[in-house]
Amino acid sequence: DTGVSQNPRHKITKRGQNVTFRCDPISEHNRLYWYRQTLGQGPEFLTYFQNEAQLEKSRLLSDRFSAERPKGSFSTLEIQRTEQGDSAMYLCASSLVGGPETQYFGPGTRLLVL
Amino acid sequence: GENVEQHPSTLSVQEGDSAVIKCTYSDSASNYFPWYKQELGKGPQLIIDIRSNVGEKKDQRIAVTLNKTAKHFSLHITETQPEDSAVYFCAACLNTNAGKSTFGDGTTLTVKP
């Protein structure tokens, strides 16, 4: 399967704990995006990378959130000191600069903070 | 920033009928408009997209129209089938250099057999 993959698919944690999610984009794609989706709403942009450079961060991305893409391939999204309001689906997408703008989404990681 | 509004939020049609979902956007600089289908427990999947230099695009039973002047675009599904039942999202994007997409809040389409 050459699509976008995300791990884990589900995560349940207690308030105050740290969590980390991983995204593996389509192999030749140089752009990688993180979105957050809550029930009944569309995905909301969090941040994106071109290769290893983080080019934009949304105001939604508080100081407790950090994303990395150290080698320009996979990416991690870490949430520190989780809060109940962080409960959501975290989606990753990738695209190819210079090719079609199409963003291909992974299956998401569903986070529940108790 | 960009704001995308999508209507209706829910749509129920009989199998074989057509379904139309409409979106408006606020930023006249947006020039790429994808539509996604999201099934339960899955990420959004692109079903069709349109760029601002064309007014209409069709792919089998699915078509999208774009009115740049009015800043709205629509998804048309003809001959609906039960497997078309899902949540559909529109999105608006600036050109590739800007990267991110702004999504509507989705339309839950139910096709009754």
Short mmCIF file of C-alpha atoms in Angstrom, two decimals:
data_model
loop_
_atom_site.label_atom_id
_atom_site.label_comp_id
_atom_site.label_asym_id
_atom_site.label_seq_id
_atom_site.Cartn_x
_atom_site.Cartn_y
_atom_site.Cartn_z
CA ASP A 1 0.00 0.00 0.00
CA THR A 2 1.55 3.30 -1.04
CA GLY A 3 -0.97 5.61 0.62
CA VAL A 4 -0.52 7.83 3.66
CA SER A 5 -0.33 5.85 6.88
CA GLN A 6 -0.83 7.03 10.45
CA ASN A 7 -0.10 5.38 13.76
CA PRO A 8 -1.64 4.70 16.12
CA ARG A 9 -5.17 4.67 14.78
CA HIS A 10 -6.65 5.18 18.22
CA LYS A 11 -5.25 6.62 21.42
CA ILE A 12 -6.89 6.95 24.81
CA THR A 13 -4.99 8.93 27.41
CA LYS A 14 -5.53 10.66 30.69
CA ARG A 15 -5.53 14.41 31.00
CA GLY A 16 -2.04 15.73 31.56
CA GLN A 17 -0.24 12.94 29.72
CA ASN A 18 1.86 13.45 26.60
CA VAL A 19 1.01 11.71 23.33
CA THR A 20 2.85 11.37 20.03
CA PHE A 21 1.42 10.47 16.64
CA ARG A 22 3.28 9.42 13.53
CA CYS A 23 2.53 10.02 9.86
CA ASP A 24 4.22 8.35 6.91
CA PRO A 25 3.41 10.21 3.69
CA ILE A 26 3.34 8.88 0.15
CA SER A 27 7.02 8.26 -0.55
CA GLU A 28 7.69 10.84 -3.27
CA HIS A 29 5.60 13.58 -1.68
CA ASN A 30 7.58 16.50 -0.31
CA ARG A 31 4.72 18.32 1.46
CA LEU A 32 3.11 17.02 4.61
CA TYR A 33 0.15 18.54 6.44
CA TRP A 34 -1.49 18.04 9.81
CA TYR A 35 -5.18 18.76 10.35
CA ARG A 36 -7.51 18.33 13.31
CA GLN A 37 -11.12 17.27 12.88
CA THR A 38 -13.80 17.36 15.56
CA LEU A 39 -17.19 15.73 15.28
CA GLY A 40 -19.47 17.37 12.75
CA GLN A 41 -16.82 19.69 11.37
CA GLY A 42 -14.40 19.76 8.52
CA PRO A 43 -10.66 19.32 9.01
CA GLU A 44 -8.88 22.38 10.42
CA PHE A 45 -5.35 23.15 9.31
CA LEU A 46 -2.67 22.87 11.98
CA THR A 47 0.69 22.99 10.23
CA TYR A 48 2.59 21.89 7.15
CA PHE A 49 6.10 20.97 6.07
CA GLN A 50 7.92 21.17 2.80
CA ASN A 51 10.66 18.60 3.08
CA GLU A 52 11.98 19.09 6.62
CA ALA A 53 11.05 22.78 6.91
CA GLN A 54 7.93 23.71 8.86
CA LEU A 55 6.51 26.54 6.73
CA GLU A 56 3.32 27.51 8.51
CA LYS A 57 1.60 26.96 11.83
CA SER A 58 -2.01 27.73 12.66
CA ARG A 59 -3.05 29.72 15.71
CA LEU A 60 -4.77 26.47 16.73
CA LEU A 61 -1.34 25.00 17.39
CA SER A 62 -0.72 26.04 20.98
CA ASP A 63 2.60 25.80 22.77
CA ARG A 64 1.65 22.30 23.90
CA PHE A 65 1.74 21.07 20.30
CA SER A 66 4.92 20.39 18.38
CA ALA A 67 5.45 18.79 15.01
CA GLU A 68 8.64 17.59 13.39
CA ARG A 69 9.74 16.11 10.10
CA PRO A 70 13.42 15.56 10.76
CA LYS A 71 14.49 13.88 7.54
CA GLY A 72 11.81 15.15 5.25
CA SER A 73 10.03 11.81 5.27
CA PHE A 74 7.79 10.79 8.20
CA SER A 75 6.45 13.33 10.66
CA THR A 76 5.47 13.28 14.32
CA LEU A 77 2.93 15.39 16.15
CA GLU A 78 3.32 15.61 19.91
CA ILE A 79 0.80 16.99 22.34
CA GLN A 80 2.09 17.73 25.82
CA ARG A 81 -0.06 17.96 28.95
CA THR A 82 -3.16 16.84 27.07
CA GLU A 83 -6.51 18.45 27.83
CA GLN A 84 -10.02 17.12 27.21
CA GLY A 85 -10.42 19.71 24.46
CA ASP A 86 -7.64 17.99 22.53
CA SER A 87 -9.94 15.03 21.86
CA ALA A 88 -10.33 14.89 18.09
CA MET A 89 -9.26 13.07 14.95
CA TYR A 90 -5.78 14.09 13.85
CA LEU A 91 -5.36 13.79 10.11
CA CYS A 92 -2.19 13.80 8.07
CA ALA A 93 -2.05 14.53 4.35
CA SER A 94 0.72 14.74 1.78
CA SER A 95 1.15 16.29 -1.65
CA LEU A 96 3.78 16.85 -4.31
CA VAL A 97 5.07 20.35 -5.00
CA GLY A 98 5.40 20.85 -8.71
CA GLY A 99 2.75 18.26 -9.34
CA PRO A 100 -1.00 18.40 -8.77
CA GLU A 101 -1.95 20.24 -5.59
CA THR A 102 -4.01 17.25 -4.48
CA GLN A 103 -3.63 16.40 -0.81
CA TYR A 104 -3.96 12.72 -0.02
CA PHE A 105 -5.18 11.98 3.48
CA GLY A 106 -4.31 9.19 5.85
CA PRO A 107 -6.91 7.36 7.96
CA GLY A 108 -6.31 9.59 10.97
CA THR A 109 -5.51 9.05 14.63
CA ARG A 110 -8.49 9.37 16.94
CA LEU A 111 -7.48 10.80 20.30
CA LEU A 112 -9.66 10.60 23.40
CA VAL A 113 -8.50 12.46 26.49
CA LEU A 114 -10.22 11.33 29.67
CA GLY B 1 -8.18 34.29 6.12
CA GLU B 2 -10.30 32.09 3.91
CA ASN B 3 -13.80 31.10 5.04
CA VAL B 4 -15.79 28.32 3.38
CA GLU B 5 -19.49 27.78 3.95
CA GLN B 6 -21.20 24.57 2.86
CA HIS B 7 -24.89 23.77 2.44
CA PRO B 8 -26.90 21.78 3.20
CA SER B 9 -25.52 20.10 6.31
CA THR B 10 -27.66 17.02 5.66
CA LEU B 11 -29.18 15.73 2.44
CA SER B 12 -31.39 12.71 1.91
CA VAL B 13 -32.26 11.49 -1.57
CA GLN B 14 -33.84 8.45 -3.13
CA GLU B 15 -31.59 6.08 -5.04
CA GLY B 16 -31.31 7.21 -8.63
CA ASP B 17 -32.03 10.86 -7.86
CA SER B 18 -29.47 13.65 -8.12
CA ALA B 19 -27.76 15.38 -5.20
CA VAL B 20 -26.34 18.89 -5.17
CA ILE B 21 -24.06 20.37 -2.51
CA LYS B 22 -23.07 24.03 -2.58
CA CYS B 23 -20.12 25.93 -1.14
CA THR B 24 -19.12 29.57 -1.02
CA TYR B 25 -15.68 30.98 -0.30
CA SER B 26 -14.49 34.39 0.76
CA ASP B 27 -10.94 34.80 -0.57
CA SER B 28 -10.95 35.69 -4.26
CA ALA B 29 -7.31 34.55 -4.44
CA SER B 30 -8.32 30.91 -3.89
CA ASN B 31 -7.80 29.02 -7.09
CA TYR B 32 -8.09 25.31 -6.34
CA PHE B 33 -11.27 23.63 -5.11
CA PRO B 34 -11.24 19.94 -4.17
CA TRP B 35 -14.14 17.83 -2.97
CA TYR B 36 -13.65 14.99 -0.53
CA LYS B 37 -15.75 12.03 0.52
CA GLN B 38 -15.31 10.76 4.05
CA GLU B 39 -16.68 7.46 5.25
CA LEU B 40 -17.01 6.53 8.89
CA GLY B 41 -13.66 5.94 10.54
CA LYS B 42 -11.65 6.94 7.49
CA GLY B 43 -9.78 9.97 6.27
CA PRO B 44 -11.19 12.20 3.51
CA GLN B 45 -10.69 10.89 -0.02
CA LEU B 46 -10.53 13.18 -3.02
CA ILE B 47 -13.36 12.57 -5.47
CA ILE B 48 -13.02 15.51 -7.86
CA ASP B 49 -11.34 18.89 -8.01
CA ILE B 50 -11.47 22.02 -10.13
CA ARG B 51 -9.08 24.86 -10.77
CA SER B 52 -10.11 28.45 -11.22
CA ASN B 53 -9.31 28.54 -14.92
CA VAL B 54 -12.24 26.22 -15.73
CA GLY B 55 -15.94 26.52 -15.01
CA GLU B 56 -16.98 22.87 -14.98
CA LYS B 57 -15.47 19.43 -14.70
CA LYS B 58 -17.13 16.04 -14.94
CA ASP B 59 -16.06 12.54 -14.00
CA GLN B 60 -18.71 9.89 -14.69
CA ARG B 61 -21.59 10.55 -12.25
CA ILE B 62 -19.84 13.41 -10.48
CA ALA B 63 -19.50 16.99 -11.70
CA VAL B 64 -18.30 20.22 -10.16
CA THR B 65 -19.12 23.76 -11.28
CA LEU B 66 -17.32 26.95 -10.31
CA ASN B 67 -18.52 30.54 -10.47
CA LYS B 68 -15.52 32.73 -9.69
CA THR B 69 -17.47 35.96 -9.84
CA ALA B 70 -19.95 34.82 -7.23
CA LYS B 71 -17.30 32.83 -5.37
CA HIS B 72 -19.27 29.64 -5.19
CA PHE B 73 -18.84 26.10 -6.40
CA SER B 74 -21.09 23.07 -6.37
CA LEU B 75 -20.88 19.29 -6.42
CA HIS B 76 -23.42 17.39 -8.50
CA ILE B 77 -23.92 13.63 -8.13
CA THR B 78 -26.28 12.01 -10.62
CA GLU B 79 -27.91 8.57 -10.45
CA THR B 80 -27.10 8.28 -6.76
CA GLN B 81 -26.43 4.87 -5.25
CA PRO B 82 -26.53 3.73 -1.61
CA GLU B 83 -22.72 3.53 -1.60
CA ASP B 84 -22.63 7.29 -2.23
CA SER B 85 -23.85 7.74 1.36
CA ALA B 86 -21.07 9.52 3.26
CA VAL B 87 -19.97 12.95 4.45
CA TYR B 88 -18.81 15.24 1.68
CA PHE B 89 -16.47 18.19 2.22
CA CYS B 90 -15.60 21.05 -0.06
CA ALA B 91 -12.38 22.96 0.33
CA ALA B 92 -10.72 26.06 -1.04
CA CYS B 93 -6.99 26.53 -1.47
CA LEU B 94 -4.59 29.18 -2.60
CA ASN B 95 -1.95 28.08 -5.06
CA THR B 96 0.59 25.46 -4.24
CA ASN B 97 2.92 27.87 -2.47
CA ALA B 98 0.35 28.47 0.24
CA GLY B 99 -0.29 24.81 0.83
CA LYS B 100 -3.15 24.61 3.26
CA SER B 101 -6.81 23.93 2.50
CA THR B 102 -9.81 25.52 4.22
CA PHE B 103 -12.70 23.09 4.52
CA GLY B 104 -16.44 23.48 4.79
CA ASP B 105 -18.24 21.80 7.66
CA GLY B 106 -19.48 18.90 5.55
CA THR B 107 -22.71 17.51 4.15
CA THR B 108 -24.03 14.16 5.32
CA LEU B 109 -25.56 12.52 2.26
CA THR B 110 -27.94 9.60 2.74
CA VAL B 111 -29.12 7.69 -0.33
CA LYS B 112 -32.18 5.60 0.43
CA PRO B 113 -32.51 2.37 -1.56
#
